[in-house]
mmCIF file with all atom_site columns, C-alpha atoms in Angstrom:
data_model
loop_
_atom_site.group_PDB
_atom_site.id
_atom_site.type_symbol
_atom_site.label_atom_id
_atom_site.label_alt_id
_atom_site.label_comp_id
_atom_site.label_asym_id
_atom_site.label_entity_id
_atom_site.label_seq_id
_atom_site.pdbx_PDB_ins_code
_atom_site.Cartn_x
_atom_site.Cartn_y
_atom_site.Cartn_z
_atom_site.occupancy
_atom_site.B_iso_or_equiv
_atom_site.pdbx_formal_charge
_atom_site.auth_seq_id
_atom_site.auth_comp_id
_atom_site.auth_asym_id
_atom_site.auth_atom_id
_atom_site.pdbx_PDB_model_num
ATOM 1   C CA . MET A 1 1   ? 58.140 81.967 192.303 1.00 75.00 ? 1   MET A CA 1
ATOM 2   C CA . ALA A 1 2   ? 60.625 79.308 191.345 1.00 89.00 ? 2   ALA A CA 1
ATOM 3   C CA . PHE A 1 3   ? 60.498 76.753 188.535 1.00 92.00 ? 3   PHE A CA 1
ATOM 4   C CA . GLU A 1 4   ? 60.317 73.001 189.070 1.00 92.00 ? 4   GLU A CA 1
ATOM 5   C CA . VAL A 1 5   ? 61.517 70.790 186.217 1.00 93.00 ? 5   VAL A CA 1
ATOM 6   C CA . ARG A 1 6   ? 60.828 67.053 186.176 1.00 91.00 ? 6   ARG A CA 1
ATOM 7   C CA . ALA A 1 7   ? 61.439 64.241 183.746 1.00 89.00 ? 7   ALA A CA 1
ATOM 8   C CA . ALA A 1 8   ? 58.071 63.738 182.009 1.00 88.00 ? 8   ALA A CA 1
ATOM 9   C CA . ILE A 1 9   ? 58.605 59.983 181.799 1.00 79.00 ? 9   ILE A CA 1
ATOM 10  C CA . PRO A 1 10  ? 58.508 58.395 185.266 1.00 70.00 ? 10  PRO A CA 1
ATOM 11  C CA . PRO A 1 11  ? 61.779 56.748 186.334 1.00 62.00 ? 11  PRO A CA 1
ATOM 12  C CA . ALA A 1 12  ? 62.007 52.953 186.249 1.00 63.00 ? 12  ALA A CA 1
ATOM 13  C CA . SER A 1 13  ? 63.133 52.891 189.871 1.00 54.00 ? 13  SER A CA 1
ATOM 14  C CA . PRO A 1 14  ? 61.522 54.932 192.684 1.00 55.00 ? 14  PRO A CA 1
ATOM 15  C CA . SER A 1 15  ? 64.985 55.403 194.212 1.00 53.00 ? 15  SER A CA 1
ATOM 16  C CA . THR A 1 16  ? 66.017 57.568 191.236 1.00 50.00 ? 16  THR A CA 1
ATOM 17  C CA . ALA A 1 17  ? 62.862 59.714 191.301 1.00 48.00 ? 17  ALA A CA 1
ATOM 18  C CA . GLU A 1 18  ? 64.401 62.510 193.410 1.00 50.00 ? 18  GLU A CA 1
ATOM 19  C CA . LEU A 1 19  ? 67.371 62.732 191.064 1.00 55.00 ? 19  LEU A CA 1
ATOM 20  C CA . ARG A 1 20  ? 65.001 63.611 188.228 1.00 70.00 ? 20  ARG A CA 1
ATOM 21  C CA . ILE A 1 21  ? 63.683 66.839 189.745 1.00 83.00 ? 21  ILE A CA 1
ATOM 22  C CA . GLY A 1 22  ? 65.301 70.259 189.549 1.00 88.00 ? 22  GLY A CA 1
ATOM 23  C CA . VAL A 1 23  ? 64.040 73.426 191.233 1.00 90.00 ? 23  VAL A CA 1
ATOM 24  C CA . PHE A 1 24  ? 65.492 76.785 190.216 1.00 92.00 ? 24  PHE A CA 1
ATOM 25  C CA . THR A 1 25  ? 64.846 80.312 191.490 1.00 91.00 ? 25  THR A CA 1
ATOM 26  C CA . ASP A 1 26  ? 63.166 82.683 189.047 1.00 92.00 ? 26  ASP A CA 1
ATOM 27  C CA . ALA A 1 27  ? 66.445 84.587 188.558 1.00 92.00 ? 27  ALA A CA 1
ATOM 28  C CA . ASP A 1 28  ? 68.441 81.399 187.927 1.00 93.00 ? 28  ASP A CA 1
ATOM 29  C CA . TRP A 1 29  ? 65.767 80.087 185.525 1.00 95.00 ? 29  TRP A CA 1
ATOM 30  C CA . ARG A 1 30  ? 65.970 83.281 183.440 1.00 95.00 ? 30  ARG A CA 1
ATOM 31  C CA . LYS A 1 31  ? 69.768 83.044 183.377 1.00 95.00 ? 31  LYS A CA 1
ATOM 32  C CA . LEU A 1 32  ? 69.732 79.337 182.477 1.00 96.00 ? 32  LEU A CA 1
ATOM 33  C CA . LEU A 1 33  ? 67.424 79.980 179.536 1.00 97.00 ? 33  LEU A CA 1
ATOM 34  C CA . ALA A 1 34  ? 69.409 83.021 178.367 1.00 96.00 ? 34  ALA A CA 1
ATOM 35  C CA . LEU A 1 35  ? 72.639 81.016 178.559 1.00 95.00 ? 35  LEU A CA 1
ATOM 36  C CA . ALA A 1 36  ? 71.050 78.151 176.600 1.00 97.00 ? 36  ALA A CA 1
ATOM 37  C CA . ARG A 1 37  ? 69.801 80.602 173.957 1.00 97.00 ? 37  ARG A CA 1
ATOM 38  C CA . GLU A 1 38  ? 73.304 82.019 173.576 1.00 95.00 ? 38  GLU A CA 1
ATOM 39  C CA . HIS A 1 39  ? 74.353 78.481 172.693 1.00 96.00 ? 39  HIS A CA 1
ATOM 40  C CA . GLY A 1 40  ? 71.667 77.859 170.082 1.00 96.00 ? 40  GLY A CA 1
ATOM 41  C CA . PHE A 1 41  ? 68.582 76.788 172.034 1.00 97.00 ? 41  PHE A CA 1
ATOM 42  C CA . ASP A 1 42  ? 65.221 77.959 170.647 1.00 96.00 ? 42  ASP A CA 1
ATOM 43  C CA . PRO A 1 43  ? 66.509 80.712 168.320 1.00 95.00 ? 43  PRO A CA 1
ATOM 44  C CA . ARG A 1 44  ? 62.984 81.499 167.031 1.00 95.00 ? 44  ARG A CA 1
ATOM 45  C CA . GLY A 1 45  ? 61.293 81.479 170.454 1.00 95.00 ? 45  GLY A CA 1
ATOM 46  C CA . GLU A 1 46  ? 59.057 78.520 169.574 1.00 96.00 ? 46  GLU A CA 1
ATOM 47  C CA . TYR A 1 47  ? 59.121 77.131 173.113 1.00 97.00 ? 47  TYR A CA 1
ATOM 48  C CA . GLU A 1 48  ? 58.772 80.374 175.077 1.00 95.00 ? 48  GLU A CA 1
ATOM 49  C CA . ASP A 1 49  ? 55.220 79.649 176.271 1.00 95.00 ? 49  ASP A CA 1
ATOM 50  C CA . LEU A 1 50  ? 56.222 76.151 177.399 1.00 96.00 ? 50  LEU A CA 1
ATOM 51  C CA . LEU A 1 51  ? 59.143 77.525 179.418 1.00 97.00 ? 51  LEU A CA 1
ATOM 52  C CA . GLN A 1 52  ? 57.104 80.106 181.366 1.00 95.00 ? 52  GLN A CA 1
ATOM 53  C CA . PRO A 1 53  ? 54.045 78.438 182.926 1.00 95.00 ? 53  PRO A CA 1
ATOM 54  C CA . GLU A 1 54  ? 51.707 80.452 185.110 1.00 92.00 ? 54  GLU A CA 1
ATOM 55  C CA . ARG A 1 55  ? 51.232 79.591 188.770 1.00 90.00 ? 55  ARG A CA 1
ATOM 56  C CA . GLY A 1 56  ? 49.293 76.318 189.042 1.00 89.00 ? 56  GLY A CA 1
ATOM 57  C CA . GLU A 1 57  ? 50.121 75.273 185.470 1.00 93.00 ? 57  GLU A CA 1
ATOM 58  C CA . THR A 1 58  ? 52.418 72.506 184.296 1.00 95.00 ? 58  THR A CA 1
ATOM 59  C CA . ARG A 1 59  ? 53.728 72.525 180.748 1.00 96.00 ? 59  ARG A CA 1
ATOM 60  C CA . GLU A 1 60  ? 55.673 69.860 178.885 1.00 96.00 ? 60  GLU A CA 1
ATOM 61  C CA . LEU A 1 61  ? 58.757 70.561 176.810 1.00 96.00 ? 61  LEU A CA 1
ATOM 62  C CA . PRO A 1 62  ? 58.754 67.908 174.040 1.00 96.00 ? 62  PRO A CA 1
ATOM 63  C CA . LEU A 1 63  ? 61.630 65.540 173.333 1.00 95.00 ? 63  LEU A CA 1
ATOM 64  C CA . VAL A 1 64  ? 63.169 67.553 170.476 1.00 96.00 ? 64  VAL A CA 1
ATOM 65  C CA . ALA A 1 65  ? 63.160 70.763 172.522 1.00 97.00 ? 65  ALA A CA 1
ATOM 66  C CA . ALA A 1 66  ? 64.535 69.000 175.611 1.00 96.00 ? 66  ALA A CA 1
ATOM 67  C CA . GLN A 1 67  ? 67.382 67.530 173.559 1.00 97.00 ? 67  GLN A CA 1
ATOM 68  C CA . GLU A 1 68  ? 68.176 70.953 172.062 1.00 97.00 ? 68  GLU A CA 1
ATOM 69  C CA . LEU A 1 69  ? 68.263 72.375 175.586 1.00 97.00 ? 69  LEU A CA 1
ATOM 70  C CA . ALA A 1 70  ? 70.598 69.600 176.771 1.00 96.00 ? 70  ALA A CA 1
ATOM 71  C CA . VAL A 1 71  ? 73.018 70.208 173.882 1.00 97.00 ? 71  VAL A CA 1
ATOM 72  C CA . ALA A 1 72  ? 73.031 73.989 174.421 1.00 97.00 ? 72  ALA A CA 1
ATOM 73  C CA . LEU A 1 73  ? 73.705 73.634 178.150 1.00 96.00 ? 73  LEU A CA 1
ATOM 74  C CA . SER A 1 74  ? 76.455 71.093 177.509 1.00 95.00 ? 74  SER A CA 1
ATOM 75  C CA . GLU A 1 75  ? 78.140 73.597 175.187 1.00 94.00 ? 75  GLU A CA 1
ATOM 76  C CA . ALA A 1 76  ? 77.769 76.328 177.808 1.00 93.00 ? 76  ALA A CA 1
ATOM 77  C CA . LEU A 1 77  ? 79.433 74.118 180.427 1.00 92.00 ? 77  LEU A CA 1
ATOM 78  C CA . ARG A 1 78  ? 82.297 73.319 178.089 1.00 91.00 ? 78  ARG A CA 1
ATOM 79  C CA . GLU A 1 79  ? 82.864 76.870 176.856 1.00 91.00 ? 79  GLU A CA 1
ATOM 80  C CA . GLU A 1 80  ? 81.880 79.166 179.706 1.00 87.00 ? 80  GLU A CA 1
ATOM 81  C CA . THR A 1 81  ? 82.772 77.593 183.040 1.00 83.00 ? 81  THR A CA 1
ATOM 82  C CA . SER A 1 82  ? 84.697 80.037 185.209 1.00 69.00 ? 82  SER A CA 1
ATOM 83  C CA . PRO A 1 83  ? 88.414 79.121 185.379 1.00 63.00 ? 83  PRO A CA 1
ATOM 84  C CA . ARG A 1 84  ? 88.373 79.224 189.172 1.00 57.00 ? 84  ARG A CA 1
ATOM 85  C CA . ALA A 1 85  ? 85.906 78.514 191.930 1.00 48.00 ? 85  ALA A CA 1
ATOM 86  C CA . GLU A 1 86  ? 83.880 81.558 192.886 1.00 54.00 ? 86  GLU A CA 1
ATOM 87  C CA . ASP A 1 87  ? 83.231 82.565 196.473 1.00 57.00 ? 87  ASP A CA 1
ATOM 88  C CA . ASP A 1 88  ? 79.719 83.472 195.415 1.00 70.00 ? 88  ASP A CA 1
ATOM 89  C CA . GLU A 1 89  ? 76.799 81.693 197.045 1.00 75.00 ? 89  GLU A CA 1
ATOM 90  C CA . GLY A 1 90  ? 73.511 80.796 195.420 1.00 74.00 ? 90  GLY A CA 1
ATOM 91  C CA . TRP A 1 91  ? 70.254 79.108 196.328 1.00 76.00 ? 91  TRP A CA 1
ATOM 92  C CA . VAL A 1 92  ? 70.191 75.348 195.744 1.00 76.00 ? 92  VAL A CA 1
ATOM 93  C CA . TYR A 1 93  ? 67.235 73.000 196.212 1.00 73.00 ? 93  TYR A CA 1
ATOM 94  C CA . ASP A 1 94  ? 67.804 69.502 197.548 1.00 72.00 ? 94  ASP A CA 1
ATOM 95  C CA . PRO A 1 95  ? 64.786 67.204 198.110 1.00 71.00 ? 95  PRO A CA 1
ATOM 96  C CA . GLU A 1 96  ? 66.213 66.070 201.457 1.00 76.00 ? 96  GLU A CA 1
ATOM 97  C CA . ARG A 1 97  ? 67.452 69.444 202.760 1.00 76.00 ? 97  ARG A CA 1
ATOM 98  C CA . GLY A 1 98  ? 65.108 71.851 200.990 1.00 78.00 ? 98  GLY A CA 1
ATOM 99  C CA . TRP A 1 99  ? 66.392 75.282 199.926 1.00 79.00 ? 99  TRP A CA 1
ATOM 100 C CA . HIS A 1 100 ? 69.855 76.186 201.188 1.00 77.00 ? 100 HIS A CA 1
ATOM 101 C CA . ARG A 1 101 ? 72.778 78.368 200.116 1.00 80.00 ? 101 ARG A CA 1
ATOM 102 C CA . GLU A 1 102 ? 75.962 76.872 198.644 1.00 78.00 ? 102 GLU A CA 1
ATOM 103 C CA . THR A 1 103 ? 79.227 78.233 197.292 1.00 75.00 ? 103 THR A CA 1
ATOM 104 C CA . MET A 1 104 ? 79.338 77.475 193.600 1.00 75.00 ? 104 MET A CA 1
ATOM 105 C CA . ILE A 1 105 ? 81.426 77.585 190.464 1.00 81.00 ? 105 ILE A CA 1
ATOM 106 C CA . ARG A 1 106 ? 79.858 79.964 187.956 1.00 82.00 ? 106 ARG A CA 1
ATOM 107 C CA . VAL A 1 107 ? 79.076 79.440 184.275 1.00 87.00 ? 107 VAL A CA 1
ATOM 108 C CA . GLY A 1 108 ? 78.439 82.230 181.787 1.00 86.00 ? 108 GLY A CA 1
ATOM 109 C CA . PRO A 1 109 ? 79.501 85.792 181.113 1.00 85.00 ? 109 PRO A CA 1
ATOM 110 C CA . PRO A 1 110 ? 79.240 88.528 183.781 1.00 81.00 ? 110 PRO A CA 1
ATOM 111 C CA . GLY A 1 111 ? 75.643 89.466 184.451 1.00 82.00 ? 111 GLY A CA 1
ATOM 112 C CA . LEU A 1 112 ? 74.425 86.098 183.224 1.00 84.00 ? 112 LEU A CA 1
ATOM 113 C CA . GLN A 1 113 ? 76.377 83.804 185.523 1.00 86.00 ? 113 GLN A CA 1
ATOM 114 C CA . VAL A 1 114 ? 74.601 80.861 187.076 1.00 88.00 ? 114 VAL A CA 1
ATOM 115 C CA . GLY A 1 115 ? 75.851 77.972 189.191 1.00 87.00 ? 115 GLY A CA 1
ATOM 116 C CA . TRP A 1 116 ? 77.601 75.095 187.418 1.00 87.00 ? 116 TRP A CA 1
ATOM 117 C CA . ALA A 1 117 ? 75.482 72.579 189.348 1.00 86.00 ? 117 ALA A CA 1
ATOM 118 C CA . HIS A 1 118 ? 72.272 74.239 188.093 1.00 89.00 ? 118 HIS A CA 1
ATOM 119 C CA . VAL A 1 119 ? 73.419 74.120 184.473 1.00 92.00 ? 119 VAL A CA 1
ATOM 120 C CA . ARG A 1 120 ? 74.450 70.479 184.789 1.00 92.00 ? 120 ARG A CA 1
ATOM 121 C CA . GLN A 1 121 ? 71.265 69.482 186.632 1.00 91.00 ? 121 GLN A CA 1
ATOM 122 C CA . LEU A 1 122 ? 68.957 71.031 184.031 1.00 94.00 ? 122 LEU A CA 1
ATOM 123 C CA . GLY A 1 123 ? 71.076 69.552 181.239 1.00 94.00 ? 123 GLY A CA 1
ATOM 124 C CA . GLN A 1 124 ? 70.857 66.077 182.773 1.00 92.00 ? 124 GLN A CA 1
ATOM 125 C CA . LEU A 1 125 ? 67.092 66.357 183.151 1.00 92.00 ? 125 LEU A CA 1
ATOM 126 C CA . ALA A 1 126 ? 66.735 67.457 179.526 1.00 94.00 ? 126 ALA A CA 1
ATOM 127 C CA . GLU A 1 127 ? 68.924 64.549 178.366 1.00 92.00 ? 127 GLU A CA 1
ATOM 128 C CA . THR A 1 128 ? 66.399 62.065 179.797 1.00 89.00 ? 128 THR A CA 1
ATOM 129 C CA . GLY A 1 129 ? 63.683 63.133 177.351 1.00 90.00 ? 129 GLY A CA 1
ATOM 130 C CA . PRO A 1 130 ? 60.627 65.369 177.614 1.00 94.00 ? 130 PRO A CA 1
ATOM 131 C CA . VAL A 1 131 ? 60.419 67.449 180.793 1.00 95.00 ? 131 VAL A CA 1
ATOM 132 C CA . THR A 1 132 ? 57.552 69.131 182.617 1.00 95.00 ? 132 THR A CA 1
ATOM 133 C CA . ILE A 1 133 ? 57.916 72.663 183.923 1.00 96.00 ? 133 ILE A CA 1
ATOM 134 C CA . ALA A 1 134 ? 55.805 74.090 186.746 1.00 95.00 ? 134 ALA A CA 1
ATOM 135 C CA . ARG A 1 135 ? 55.938 76.974 189.210 1.00 92.00 ? 135 ARG A CA 1
ATOM 136 C CA . ALA A 1 136 ? 57.160 76.240 192.736 1.00 84.00 ? 136 ALA A CA 1
ATOM 137 C CA . ASP A 1 137 ? 57.642 78.241 195.920 1.00 77.00 ? 137 ASP A CA 1
ATOM 138 C CA . GLU A 1 138 ? 60.746 80.438 196.007 1.00 70.00 ? 138 GLU A CA 1
ATOM 139 C CA . PRO A 1 139 ? 63.117 80.117 198.994 1.00 65.00 ? 139 PRO A CA 1
ATOM 140 C CA . GLU A 1 140 ? 62.631 82.592 201.811 1.00 65.00 ? 140 GLU A CA 1
ATOM 141 C CA . THR A 1 141 ? 65.577 84.982 202.002 1.00 56.00 ? 141 THR A CA 1
#
């Protein structure tokens, strides 16, 4: 299962609605959260239940938590972006193209690396305010 993250407040313009959705594989979601925690997000685990909904559930990460997540991911981008482009490919979700593989720049230490675009996308969603988190279908390998 993958994780779908959406801005909890509907966009003012329908044309921006697709830009306010992020879908991440289970592995990338775990890495994104671990990377954010390394940079100060949710040190006491207060939001753990909100970040791991069951299939069919949607949970909302409140404004304060979303802002903390955005700050932590911004720090991760600044401090841990790989100095060179990686030849590594990862799964990326695009509302128009669906799941597809892309070469990506990596962020994070070995074993915890995740695509730069994923980190930035989740950070941008969290910057907008509260976000909802739900389970989604994982790409077929």
